[in-house]
mmCIF file of C-alpha atoms in Angstrom:
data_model
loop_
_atom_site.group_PDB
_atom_site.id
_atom_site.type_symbol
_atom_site.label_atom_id
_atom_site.label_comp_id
_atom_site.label_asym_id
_atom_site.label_seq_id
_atom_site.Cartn_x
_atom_site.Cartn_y
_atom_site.Cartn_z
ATOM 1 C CA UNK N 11 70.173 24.195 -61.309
ATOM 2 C CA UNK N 12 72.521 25.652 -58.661
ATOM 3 C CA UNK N 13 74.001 29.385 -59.768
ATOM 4 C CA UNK N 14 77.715 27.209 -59.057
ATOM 5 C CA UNK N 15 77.035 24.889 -61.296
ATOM 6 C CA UNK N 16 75.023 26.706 -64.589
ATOM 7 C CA UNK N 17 77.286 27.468 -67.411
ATOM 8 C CA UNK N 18 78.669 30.775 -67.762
ATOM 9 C CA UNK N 19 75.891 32.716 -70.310
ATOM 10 C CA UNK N 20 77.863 34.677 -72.315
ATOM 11 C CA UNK N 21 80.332 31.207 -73.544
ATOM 12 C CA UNK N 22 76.584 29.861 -74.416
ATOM 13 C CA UNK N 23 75.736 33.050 -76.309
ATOM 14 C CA UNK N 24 79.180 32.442 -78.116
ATOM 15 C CA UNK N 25 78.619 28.772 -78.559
ATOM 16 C CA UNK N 26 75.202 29.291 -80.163
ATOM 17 C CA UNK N 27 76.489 32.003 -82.079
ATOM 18 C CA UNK N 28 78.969 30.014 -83.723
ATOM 19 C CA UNK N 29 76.587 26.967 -84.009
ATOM 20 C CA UNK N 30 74.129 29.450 -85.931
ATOM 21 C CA UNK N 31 77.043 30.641 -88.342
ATOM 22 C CA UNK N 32 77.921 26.981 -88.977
ATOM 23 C CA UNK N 33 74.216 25.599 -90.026
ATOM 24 C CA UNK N 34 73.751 28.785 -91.947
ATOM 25 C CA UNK N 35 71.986 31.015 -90.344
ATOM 26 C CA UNK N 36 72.196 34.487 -89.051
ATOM 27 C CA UNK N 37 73.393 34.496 -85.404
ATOM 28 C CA UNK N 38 71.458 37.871 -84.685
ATOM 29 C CA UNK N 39 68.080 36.473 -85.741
ATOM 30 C CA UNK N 40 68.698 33.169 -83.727
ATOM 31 C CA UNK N 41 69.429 35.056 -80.547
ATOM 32 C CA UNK N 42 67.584 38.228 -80.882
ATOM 33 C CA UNK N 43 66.121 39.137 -77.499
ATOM 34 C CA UNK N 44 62.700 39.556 -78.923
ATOM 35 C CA UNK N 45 63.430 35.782 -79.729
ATOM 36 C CA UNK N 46 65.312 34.969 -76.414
ATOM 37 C CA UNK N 47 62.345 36.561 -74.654
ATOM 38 C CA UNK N 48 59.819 34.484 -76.336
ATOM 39 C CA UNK N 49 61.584 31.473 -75.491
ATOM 40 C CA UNK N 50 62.096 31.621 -71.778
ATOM 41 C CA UNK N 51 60.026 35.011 -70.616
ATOM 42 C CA UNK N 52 62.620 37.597 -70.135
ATOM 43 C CA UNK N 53 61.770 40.805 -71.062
ATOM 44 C CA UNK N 54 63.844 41.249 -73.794
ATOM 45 C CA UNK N 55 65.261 44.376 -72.960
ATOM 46 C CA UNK N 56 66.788 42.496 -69.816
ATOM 47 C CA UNK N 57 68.164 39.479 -71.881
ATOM 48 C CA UNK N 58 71.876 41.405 -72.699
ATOM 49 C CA UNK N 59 72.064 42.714 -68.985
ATOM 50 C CA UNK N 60 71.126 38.489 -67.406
ATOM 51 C CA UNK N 61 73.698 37.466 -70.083
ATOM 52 C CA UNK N 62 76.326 39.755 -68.788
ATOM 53 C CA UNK N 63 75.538 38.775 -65.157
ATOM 54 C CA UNK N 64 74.491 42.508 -64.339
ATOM 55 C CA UNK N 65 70.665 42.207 -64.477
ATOM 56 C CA UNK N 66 69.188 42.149 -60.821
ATOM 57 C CA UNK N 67 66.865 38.912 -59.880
ATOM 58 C CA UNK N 68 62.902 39.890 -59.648
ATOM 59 C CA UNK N 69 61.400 38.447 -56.630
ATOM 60 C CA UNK N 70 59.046 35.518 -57.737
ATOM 61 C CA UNK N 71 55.838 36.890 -57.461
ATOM 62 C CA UNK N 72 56.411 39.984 -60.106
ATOM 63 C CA UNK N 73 58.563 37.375 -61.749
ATOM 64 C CA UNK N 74 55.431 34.744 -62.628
ATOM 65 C CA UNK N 75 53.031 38.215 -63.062
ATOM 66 C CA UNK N 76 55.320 39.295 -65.367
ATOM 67 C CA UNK N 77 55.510 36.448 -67.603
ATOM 68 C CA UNK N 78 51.722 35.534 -67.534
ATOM 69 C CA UNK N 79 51.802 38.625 -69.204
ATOM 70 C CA UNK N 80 54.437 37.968 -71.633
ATOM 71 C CA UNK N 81 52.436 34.592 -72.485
ATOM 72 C CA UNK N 82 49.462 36.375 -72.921
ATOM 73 C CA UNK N 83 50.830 38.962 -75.221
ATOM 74 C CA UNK N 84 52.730 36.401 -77.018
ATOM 75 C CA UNK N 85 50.563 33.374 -77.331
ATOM 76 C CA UNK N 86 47.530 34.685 -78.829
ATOM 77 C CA UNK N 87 44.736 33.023 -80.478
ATOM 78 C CA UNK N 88 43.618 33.074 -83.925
ATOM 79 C CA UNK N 89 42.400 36.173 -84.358
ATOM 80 C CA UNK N 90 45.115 37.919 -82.936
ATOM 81 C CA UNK N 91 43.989 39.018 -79.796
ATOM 82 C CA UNK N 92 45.037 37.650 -76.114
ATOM 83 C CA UNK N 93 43.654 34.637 -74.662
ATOM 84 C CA UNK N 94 40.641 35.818 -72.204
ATOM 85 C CA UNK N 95 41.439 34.329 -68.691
ATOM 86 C CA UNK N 96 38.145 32.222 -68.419
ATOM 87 C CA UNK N 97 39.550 30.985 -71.777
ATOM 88 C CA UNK N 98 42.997 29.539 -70.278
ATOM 89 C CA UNK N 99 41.257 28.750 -66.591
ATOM 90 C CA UNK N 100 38.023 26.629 -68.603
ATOM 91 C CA UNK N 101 41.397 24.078 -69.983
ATOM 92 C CA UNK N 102 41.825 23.049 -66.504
ATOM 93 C CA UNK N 103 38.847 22.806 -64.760
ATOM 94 C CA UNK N 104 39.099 26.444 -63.163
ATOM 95 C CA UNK N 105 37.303 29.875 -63.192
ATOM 96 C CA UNK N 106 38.614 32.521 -64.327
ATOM 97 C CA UNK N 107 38.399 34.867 -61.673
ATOM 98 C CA UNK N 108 40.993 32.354 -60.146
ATOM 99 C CA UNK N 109 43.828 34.135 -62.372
ATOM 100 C CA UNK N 110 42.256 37.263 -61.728
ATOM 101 C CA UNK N 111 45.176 38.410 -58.792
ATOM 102 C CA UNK N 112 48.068 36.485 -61.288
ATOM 103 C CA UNK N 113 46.963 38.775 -63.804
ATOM 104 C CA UNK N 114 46.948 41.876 -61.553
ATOM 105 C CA UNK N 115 49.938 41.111 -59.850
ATOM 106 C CA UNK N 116 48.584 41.107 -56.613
ATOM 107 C CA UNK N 117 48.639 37.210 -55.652
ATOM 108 C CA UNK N 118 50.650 34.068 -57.009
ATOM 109 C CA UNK N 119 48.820 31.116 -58.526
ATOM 110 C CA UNK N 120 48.125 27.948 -56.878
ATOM 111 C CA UNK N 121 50.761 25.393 -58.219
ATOM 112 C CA UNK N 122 48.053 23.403 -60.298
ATOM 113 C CA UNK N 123 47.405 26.597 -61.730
ATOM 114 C CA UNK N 124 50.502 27.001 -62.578
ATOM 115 C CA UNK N 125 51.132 23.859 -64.507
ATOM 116 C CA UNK N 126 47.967 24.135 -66.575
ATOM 117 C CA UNK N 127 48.542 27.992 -67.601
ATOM 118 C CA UNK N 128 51.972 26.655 -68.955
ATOM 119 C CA UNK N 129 49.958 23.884 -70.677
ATOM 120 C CA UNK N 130 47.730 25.892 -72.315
ATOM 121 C CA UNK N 131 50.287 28.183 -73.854
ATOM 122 C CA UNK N 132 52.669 24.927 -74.574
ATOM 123 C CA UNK N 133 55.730 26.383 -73.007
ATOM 124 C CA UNK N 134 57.886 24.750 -70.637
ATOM 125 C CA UNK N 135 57.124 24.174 -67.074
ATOM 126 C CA UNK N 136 59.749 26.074 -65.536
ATOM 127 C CA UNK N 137 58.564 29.013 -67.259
ATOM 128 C CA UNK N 138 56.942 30.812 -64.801
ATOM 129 C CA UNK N 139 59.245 29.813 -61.774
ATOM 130 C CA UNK N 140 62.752 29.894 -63.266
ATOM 131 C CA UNK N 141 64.743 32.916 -62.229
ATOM 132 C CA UNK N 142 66.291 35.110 -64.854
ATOM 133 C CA UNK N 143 69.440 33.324 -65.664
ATOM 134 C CA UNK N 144 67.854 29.890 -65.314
ATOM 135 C CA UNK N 145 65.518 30.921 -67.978
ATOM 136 C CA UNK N 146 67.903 32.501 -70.371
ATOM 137 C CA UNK N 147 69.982 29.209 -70.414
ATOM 138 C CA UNK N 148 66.914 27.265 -70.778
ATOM 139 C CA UNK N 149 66.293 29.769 -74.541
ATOM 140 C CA UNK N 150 70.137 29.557 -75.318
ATOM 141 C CA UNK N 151 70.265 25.668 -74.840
ATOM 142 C CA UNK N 152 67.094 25.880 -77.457
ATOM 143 C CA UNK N 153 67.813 28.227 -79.865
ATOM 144 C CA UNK N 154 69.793 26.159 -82.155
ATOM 145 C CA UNK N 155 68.808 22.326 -80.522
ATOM 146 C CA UNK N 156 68.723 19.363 -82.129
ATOM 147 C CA UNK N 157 67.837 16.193 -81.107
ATOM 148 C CA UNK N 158 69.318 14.000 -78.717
ATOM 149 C CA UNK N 159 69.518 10.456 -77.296
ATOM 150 C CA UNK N 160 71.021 8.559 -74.153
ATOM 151 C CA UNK N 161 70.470 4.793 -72.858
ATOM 152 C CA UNK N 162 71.277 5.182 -69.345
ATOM 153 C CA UNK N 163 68.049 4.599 -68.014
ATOM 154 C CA UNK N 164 69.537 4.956 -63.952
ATOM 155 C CA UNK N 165 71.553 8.111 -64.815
ATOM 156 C CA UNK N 166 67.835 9.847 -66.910
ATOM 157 C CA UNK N 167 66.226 8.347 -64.052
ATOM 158 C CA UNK N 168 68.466 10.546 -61.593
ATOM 159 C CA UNK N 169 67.992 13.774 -64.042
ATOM 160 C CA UNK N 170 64.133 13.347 -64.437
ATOM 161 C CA UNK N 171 62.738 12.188 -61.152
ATOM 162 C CA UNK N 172 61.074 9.568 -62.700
ATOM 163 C CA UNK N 173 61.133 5.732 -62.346
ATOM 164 C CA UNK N 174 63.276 3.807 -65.490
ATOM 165 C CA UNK N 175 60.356 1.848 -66.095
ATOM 166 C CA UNK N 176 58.034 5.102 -66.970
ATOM 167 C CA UNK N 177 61.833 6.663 -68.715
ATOM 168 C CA UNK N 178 61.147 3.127 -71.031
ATOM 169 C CA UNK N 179 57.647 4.006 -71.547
ATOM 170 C CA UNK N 180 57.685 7.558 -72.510
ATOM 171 C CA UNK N 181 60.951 6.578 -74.857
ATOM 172 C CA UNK N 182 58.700 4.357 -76.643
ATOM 173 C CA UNK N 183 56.331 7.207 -76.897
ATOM 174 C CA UNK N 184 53.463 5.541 -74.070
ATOM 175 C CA UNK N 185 54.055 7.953 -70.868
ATOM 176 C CA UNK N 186 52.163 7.250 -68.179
ATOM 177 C CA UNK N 187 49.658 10.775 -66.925
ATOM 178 C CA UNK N 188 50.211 10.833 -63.378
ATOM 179 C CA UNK N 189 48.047 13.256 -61.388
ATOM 180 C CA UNK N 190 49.690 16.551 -60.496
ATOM 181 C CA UNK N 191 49.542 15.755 -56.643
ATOM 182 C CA UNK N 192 51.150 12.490 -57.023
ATOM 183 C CA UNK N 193 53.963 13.336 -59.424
ATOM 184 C CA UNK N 194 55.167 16.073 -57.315
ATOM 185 C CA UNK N 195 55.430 13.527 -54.233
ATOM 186 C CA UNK N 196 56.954 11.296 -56.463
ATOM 187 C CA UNK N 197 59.436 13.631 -57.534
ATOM 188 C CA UNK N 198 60.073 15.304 -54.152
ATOM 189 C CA UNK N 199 60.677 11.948 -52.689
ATOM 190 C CA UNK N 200 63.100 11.412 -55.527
ATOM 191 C CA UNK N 201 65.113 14.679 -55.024
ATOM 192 C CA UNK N 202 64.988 13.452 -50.863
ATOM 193 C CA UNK N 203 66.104 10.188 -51.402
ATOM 194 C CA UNK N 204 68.827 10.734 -54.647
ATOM 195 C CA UNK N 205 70.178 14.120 -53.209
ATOM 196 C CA UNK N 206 71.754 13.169 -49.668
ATOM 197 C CA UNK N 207 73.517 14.897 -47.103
ATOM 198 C CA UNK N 208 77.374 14.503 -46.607
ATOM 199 C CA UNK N 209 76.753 11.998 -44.508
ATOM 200 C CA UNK N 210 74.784 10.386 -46.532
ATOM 201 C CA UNK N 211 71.089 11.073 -44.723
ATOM 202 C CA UNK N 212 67.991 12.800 -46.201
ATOM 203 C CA UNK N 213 67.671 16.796 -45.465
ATOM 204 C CA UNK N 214 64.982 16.934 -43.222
ATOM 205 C CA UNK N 215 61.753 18.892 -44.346
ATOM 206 C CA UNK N 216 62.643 21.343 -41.503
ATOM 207 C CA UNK N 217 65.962 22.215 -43.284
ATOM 208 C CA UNK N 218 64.469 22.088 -46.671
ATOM 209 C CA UNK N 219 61.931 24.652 -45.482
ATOM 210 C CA UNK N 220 63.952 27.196 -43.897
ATOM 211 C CA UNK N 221 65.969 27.505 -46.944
ATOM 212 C CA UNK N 222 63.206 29.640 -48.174
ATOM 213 C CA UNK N 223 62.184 30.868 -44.932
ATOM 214 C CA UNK N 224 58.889 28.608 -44.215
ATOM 215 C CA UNK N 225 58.229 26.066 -41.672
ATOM 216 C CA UNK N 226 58.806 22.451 -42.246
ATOM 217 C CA UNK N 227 55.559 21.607 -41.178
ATOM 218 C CA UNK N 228 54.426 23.372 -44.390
ATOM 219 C CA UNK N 229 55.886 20.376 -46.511
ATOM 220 C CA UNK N 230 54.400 17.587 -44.573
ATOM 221 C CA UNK N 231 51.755 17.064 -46.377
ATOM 222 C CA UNK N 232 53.515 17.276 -49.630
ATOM 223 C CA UNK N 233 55.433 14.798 -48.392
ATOM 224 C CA UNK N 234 52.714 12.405 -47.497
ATOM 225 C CA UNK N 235 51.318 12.764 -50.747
ATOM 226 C CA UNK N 236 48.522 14.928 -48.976
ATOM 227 C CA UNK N 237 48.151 18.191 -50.998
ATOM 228 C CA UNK N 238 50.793 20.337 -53.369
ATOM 229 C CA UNK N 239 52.813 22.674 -52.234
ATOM 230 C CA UNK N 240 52.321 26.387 -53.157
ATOM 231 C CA UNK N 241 54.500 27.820 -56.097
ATOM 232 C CA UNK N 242 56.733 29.776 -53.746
ATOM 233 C CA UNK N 243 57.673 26.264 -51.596
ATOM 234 C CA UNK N 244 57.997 24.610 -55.310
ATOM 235 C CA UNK N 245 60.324 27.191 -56.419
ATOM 236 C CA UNK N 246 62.260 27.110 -53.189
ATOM 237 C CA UNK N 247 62.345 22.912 -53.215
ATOM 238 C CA UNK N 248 63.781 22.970 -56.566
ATOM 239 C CA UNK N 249 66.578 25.966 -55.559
ATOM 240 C CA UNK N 250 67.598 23.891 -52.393
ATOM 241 C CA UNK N 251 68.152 21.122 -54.557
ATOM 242 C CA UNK N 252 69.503 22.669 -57.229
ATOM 243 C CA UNK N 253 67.700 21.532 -59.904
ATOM 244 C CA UNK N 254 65.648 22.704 -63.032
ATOM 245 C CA UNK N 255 62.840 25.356 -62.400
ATOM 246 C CA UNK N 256 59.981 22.986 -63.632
ATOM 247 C CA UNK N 257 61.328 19.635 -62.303
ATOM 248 C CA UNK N 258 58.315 19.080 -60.205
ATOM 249 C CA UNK N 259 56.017 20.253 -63.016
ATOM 250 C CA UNK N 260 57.158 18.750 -66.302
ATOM 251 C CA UNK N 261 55.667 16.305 -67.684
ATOM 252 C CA UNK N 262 57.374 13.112 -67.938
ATOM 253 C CA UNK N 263 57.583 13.857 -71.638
ATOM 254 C CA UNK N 264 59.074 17.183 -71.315
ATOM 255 C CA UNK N 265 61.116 16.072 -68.174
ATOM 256 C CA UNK N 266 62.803 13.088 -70.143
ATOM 257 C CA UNK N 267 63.812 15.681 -73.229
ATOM 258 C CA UNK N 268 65.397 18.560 -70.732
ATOM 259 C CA UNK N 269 67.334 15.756 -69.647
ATOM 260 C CA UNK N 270 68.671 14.649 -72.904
ATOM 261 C CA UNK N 271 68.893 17.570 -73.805
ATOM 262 C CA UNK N 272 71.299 18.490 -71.297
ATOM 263 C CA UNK N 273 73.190 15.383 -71.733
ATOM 264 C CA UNK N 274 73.269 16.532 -75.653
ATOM 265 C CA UNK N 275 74.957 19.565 -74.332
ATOM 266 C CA UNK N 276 77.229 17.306 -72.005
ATOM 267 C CA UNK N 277 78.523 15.425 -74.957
ATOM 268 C CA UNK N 278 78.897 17.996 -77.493
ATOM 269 C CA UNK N 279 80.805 20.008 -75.437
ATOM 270 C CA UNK N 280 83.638 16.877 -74.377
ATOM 271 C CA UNK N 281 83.727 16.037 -77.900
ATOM 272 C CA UNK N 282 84.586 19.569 -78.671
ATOM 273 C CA UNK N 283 87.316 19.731 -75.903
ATOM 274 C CA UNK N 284 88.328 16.019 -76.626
ATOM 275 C CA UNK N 285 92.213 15.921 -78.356
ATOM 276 C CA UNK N 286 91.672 13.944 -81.631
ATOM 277 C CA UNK N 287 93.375 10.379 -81.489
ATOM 278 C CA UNK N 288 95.960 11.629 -84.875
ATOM 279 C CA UNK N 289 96.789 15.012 -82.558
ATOM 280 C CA UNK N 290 97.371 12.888 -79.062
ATOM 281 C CA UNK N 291 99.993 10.957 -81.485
ATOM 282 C CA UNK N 292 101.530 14.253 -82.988
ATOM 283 C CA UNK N 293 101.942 15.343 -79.477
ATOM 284 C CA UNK N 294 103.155 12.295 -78.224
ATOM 285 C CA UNK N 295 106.001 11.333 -80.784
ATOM 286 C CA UNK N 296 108.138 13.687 -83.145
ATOM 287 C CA UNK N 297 107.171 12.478 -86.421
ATOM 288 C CA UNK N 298 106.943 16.026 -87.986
ATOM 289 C CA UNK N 299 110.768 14.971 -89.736
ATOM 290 C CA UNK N 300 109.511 11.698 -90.426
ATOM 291 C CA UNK N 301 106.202 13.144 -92.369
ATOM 292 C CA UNK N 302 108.572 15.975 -94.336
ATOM 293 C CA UNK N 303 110.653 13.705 -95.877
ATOM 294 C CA UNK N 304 107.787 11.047 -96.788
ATOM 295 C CA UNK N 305 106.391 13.867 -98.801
ATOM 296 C CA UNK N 306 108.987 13.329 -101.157
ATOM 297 C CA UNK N 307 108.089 9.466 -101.470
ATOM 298 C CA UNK N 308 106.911 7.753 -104.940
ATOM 299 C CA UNK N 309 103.270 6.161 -105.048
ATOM 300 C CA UNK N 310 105.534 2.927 -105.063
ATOM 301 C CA UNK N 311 107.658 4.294 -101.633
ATOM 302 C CA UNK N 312 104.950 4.865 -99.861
ATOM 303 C CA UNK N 313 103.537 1.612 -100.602
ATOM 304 C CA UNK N 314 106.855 0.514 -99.211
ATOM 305 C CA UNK N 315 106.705 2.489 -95.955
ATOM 306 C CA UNK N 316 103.453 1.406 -95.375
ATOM 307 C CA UNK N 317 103.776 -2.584 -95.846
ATOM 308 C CA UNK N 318 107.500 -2.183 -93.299
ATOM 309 C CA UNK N 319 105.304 -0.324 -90.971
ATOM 310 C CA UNK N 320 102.759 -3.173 -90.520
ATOM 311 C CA UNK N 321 105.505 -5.712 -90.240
ATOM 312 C CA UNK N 322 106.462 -3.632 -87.791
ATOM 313 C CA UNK N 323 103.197 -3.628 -86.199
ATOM 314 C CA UNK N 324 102.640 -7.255 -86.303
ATOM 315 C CA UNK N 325 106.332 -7.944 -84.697
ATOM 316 C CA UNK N 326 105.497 -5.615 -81.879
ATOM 317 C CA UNK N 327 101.967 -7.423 -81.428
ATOM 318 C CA UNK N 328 100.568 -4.655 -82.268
ATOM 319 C CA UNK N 329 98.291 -5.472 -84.818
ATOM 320 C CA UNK N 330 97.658 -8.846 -87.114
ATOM 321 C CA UNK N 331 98.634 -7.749 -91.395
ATOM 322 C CA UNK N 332 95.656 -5.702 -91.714
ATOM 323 C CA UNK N 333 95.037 -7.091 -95.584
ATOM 324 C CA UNK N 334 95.347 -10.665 -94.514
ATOM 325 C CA UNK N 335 91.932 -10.496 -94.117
ATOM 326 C CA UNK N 336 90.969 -8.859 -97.301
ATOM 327 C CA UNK N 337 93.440 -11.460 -99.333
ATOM 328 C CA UNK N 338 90.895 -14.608 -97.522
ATOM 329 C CA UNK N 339 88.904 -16.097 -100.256
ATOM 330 C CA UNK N 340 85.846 -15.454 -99.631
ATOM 331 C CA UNK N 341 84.919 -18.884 -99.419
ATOM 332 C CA UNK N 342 86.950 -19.754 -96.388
ATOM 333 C CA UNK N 343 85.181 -17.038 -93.901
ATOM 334 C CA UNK N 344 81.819 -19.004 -94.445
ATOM 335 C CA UNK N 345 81.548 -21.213 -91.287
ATOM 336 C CA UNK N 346 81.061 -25.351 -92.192
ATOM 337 C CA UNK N 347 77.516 -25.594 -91.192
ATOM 338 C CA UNK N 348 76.632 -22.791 -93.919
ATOM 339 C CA UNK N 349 79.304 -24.506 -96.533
ATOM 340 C CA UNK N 350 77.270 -27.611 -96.056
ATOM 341 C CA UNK N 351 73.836 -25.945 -96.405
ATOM 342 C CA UNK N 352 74.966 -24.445 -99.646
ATOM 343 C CA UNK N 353 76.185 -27.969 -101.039
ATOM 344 C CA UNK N 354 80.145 -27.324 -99.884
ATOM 345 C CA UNK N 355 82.219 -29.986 -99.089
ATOM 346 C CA UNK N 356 80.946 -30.921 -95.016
#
């Protein structure tokens, strides 16, 4: 996500907060920056200063050393003690000397490595790519979250990178397991062809590439469905396009619920700035005088008032007598063909 368009941190904190004190529980618990941390990979003693907007951005490779480590300190296994490297290399296919230079700091992962160390330690799969702020929204936006839900197959479609067909599938809980190579195409086309230029063309791969200071030749096989692209040219696709840290990498599982969950977010958030219908007609009529002196009505005036007002209503065309359908018998709102069926008259 672009730094314009991410929501300013500290209304989150306040939001989630108050969404913590509402449910019941103790807003310093549900955003402790031990807890923060654990969620998105910020060392906790950063989390206040990334909130504030104060913390300074770690270039990406002690970014993704850093929270390997964090994962690995963390996530450990049943015995309490950290996850050997040979361990989280054997779950995809890799040896462990291959983290060896992740785990030093002194190299960054291939992007396939990447993806499966995030597997393995079932976090999401911006986790090790997301810069600081990126990941603290991604903990506040999960801290308190609930469950969401959306229809709008084109508009997930757009948010996900994936085709509505596979958003249909993986709703009905049947996604389809692309290959790593071929869902990053996919999704790099998608970001190519859904994210235009003013005048309406693709950014060329040339443009895309020097955004992060590499060649465009460097993404021509990516886009040719040829090889992946390192994690530095993933992290720097995703920033030109403003879009989540692990859009490439998620899984269309995990894709489709960051998506919902952001629309979750969208919603709650207009429905909380949304004017209720009764305060739009406070606003829009003085019937303050009108509501004082009802209050000193009988039960048997303000039956009264409220019979004139529908004839009011209905002269206006405003609305039919509201109980002239609760005074129907109920015989007469059964259609003739069921009448019959039940021995009525035909």
């Amino acid at each position: 996500m672009s730094a314009a368009a991410r929501p300013d941190l500290a209304s989150a904190w306040a939001r989630v907060a108050a969404l913590a004190e509402r449910s019941g529980r103790d807003p310093a618990e549900v955003l402790s920056p031990e807890r923060l941390g654990r969620l998105c990979g910020v060392e906790p003693a950063l989390v206040p200063g990334v909130v504030a907007g104060t913390a300074p951005e770690v270039p990406l490779c002690r970014r993704v050393h850093r929270r390997f480590l964090r994962l690995r300190a963390t996530r450990r296994d049943k015995h309490g003690r950290e996850w050997s490297l040979a361990a989280i290399a054997e779950d995809f296919q890799a040896p462990g000397a291959s983290l060896g230079p992740l785990n030093a700091g002194t190299g960054m992962p291939r992007l396939g490595h990447a993806a499966g160390v995030q597997r393995f330690f079932g976090v999401y799969s911006g986790f090790l790519l997301a810069d600081s702020q990126c990941a603290v929204e991604h903990a506040l936006a999960h801290a308190g979250a609930g469950a969401g839900a959306a229809d709008d197959l084109e508009h997930l479609s757009y948010l996900t990178g994936m085709p509505p067909h596979d958003i249909r599938l993986t709703l009905d809980g049947l996604p389809p397991r692309l290959p790593l190579k071929e869902q990053v195409r996919q999704r790099f086309e998608h970001l190519r062809r859904t994210r235009l230029r003013a005048d309406g063309q693709a950014h060329s791969l040339a443009a895309i590439a020097h955004s992060f200071d590499a060649s465009g030749q460097s993404l021509t096989r990516l886009a040719r469905g040829e090889g992946l692209p390192n994690l530095a040219a993933a992290a720097g696709i995703q920033r030109f396009y403003g879009v989540d840290g692990g859009f490439l990498l998620a899984d269309d599982t995990e894709a489709l619920a960051t998506a919902l969950s952001g629309i979750e977010h969208e919603l709650e958030t207009a429905g909380r700035n949304a004017e209720s219908p009764m305060l739009a007609v406070l606003r829009a009529h003085d019937v303050r005088s009108i509501v004082t002196r009802a209050g000193r009505l009988s039960p048997a005036g303000w039956k009264s008032l409220a019979d004139h007002l529908d004839d009011l209503l209905a002269r206006e065309g405003r609305l039919g007598r509201p109980g002239a359908e609760r005074e129907r018998p109920l015989h007469a709102t059964v259609p003739d063909d069921r009448k019959a069926a039940e021995g009525g008259a035909p």
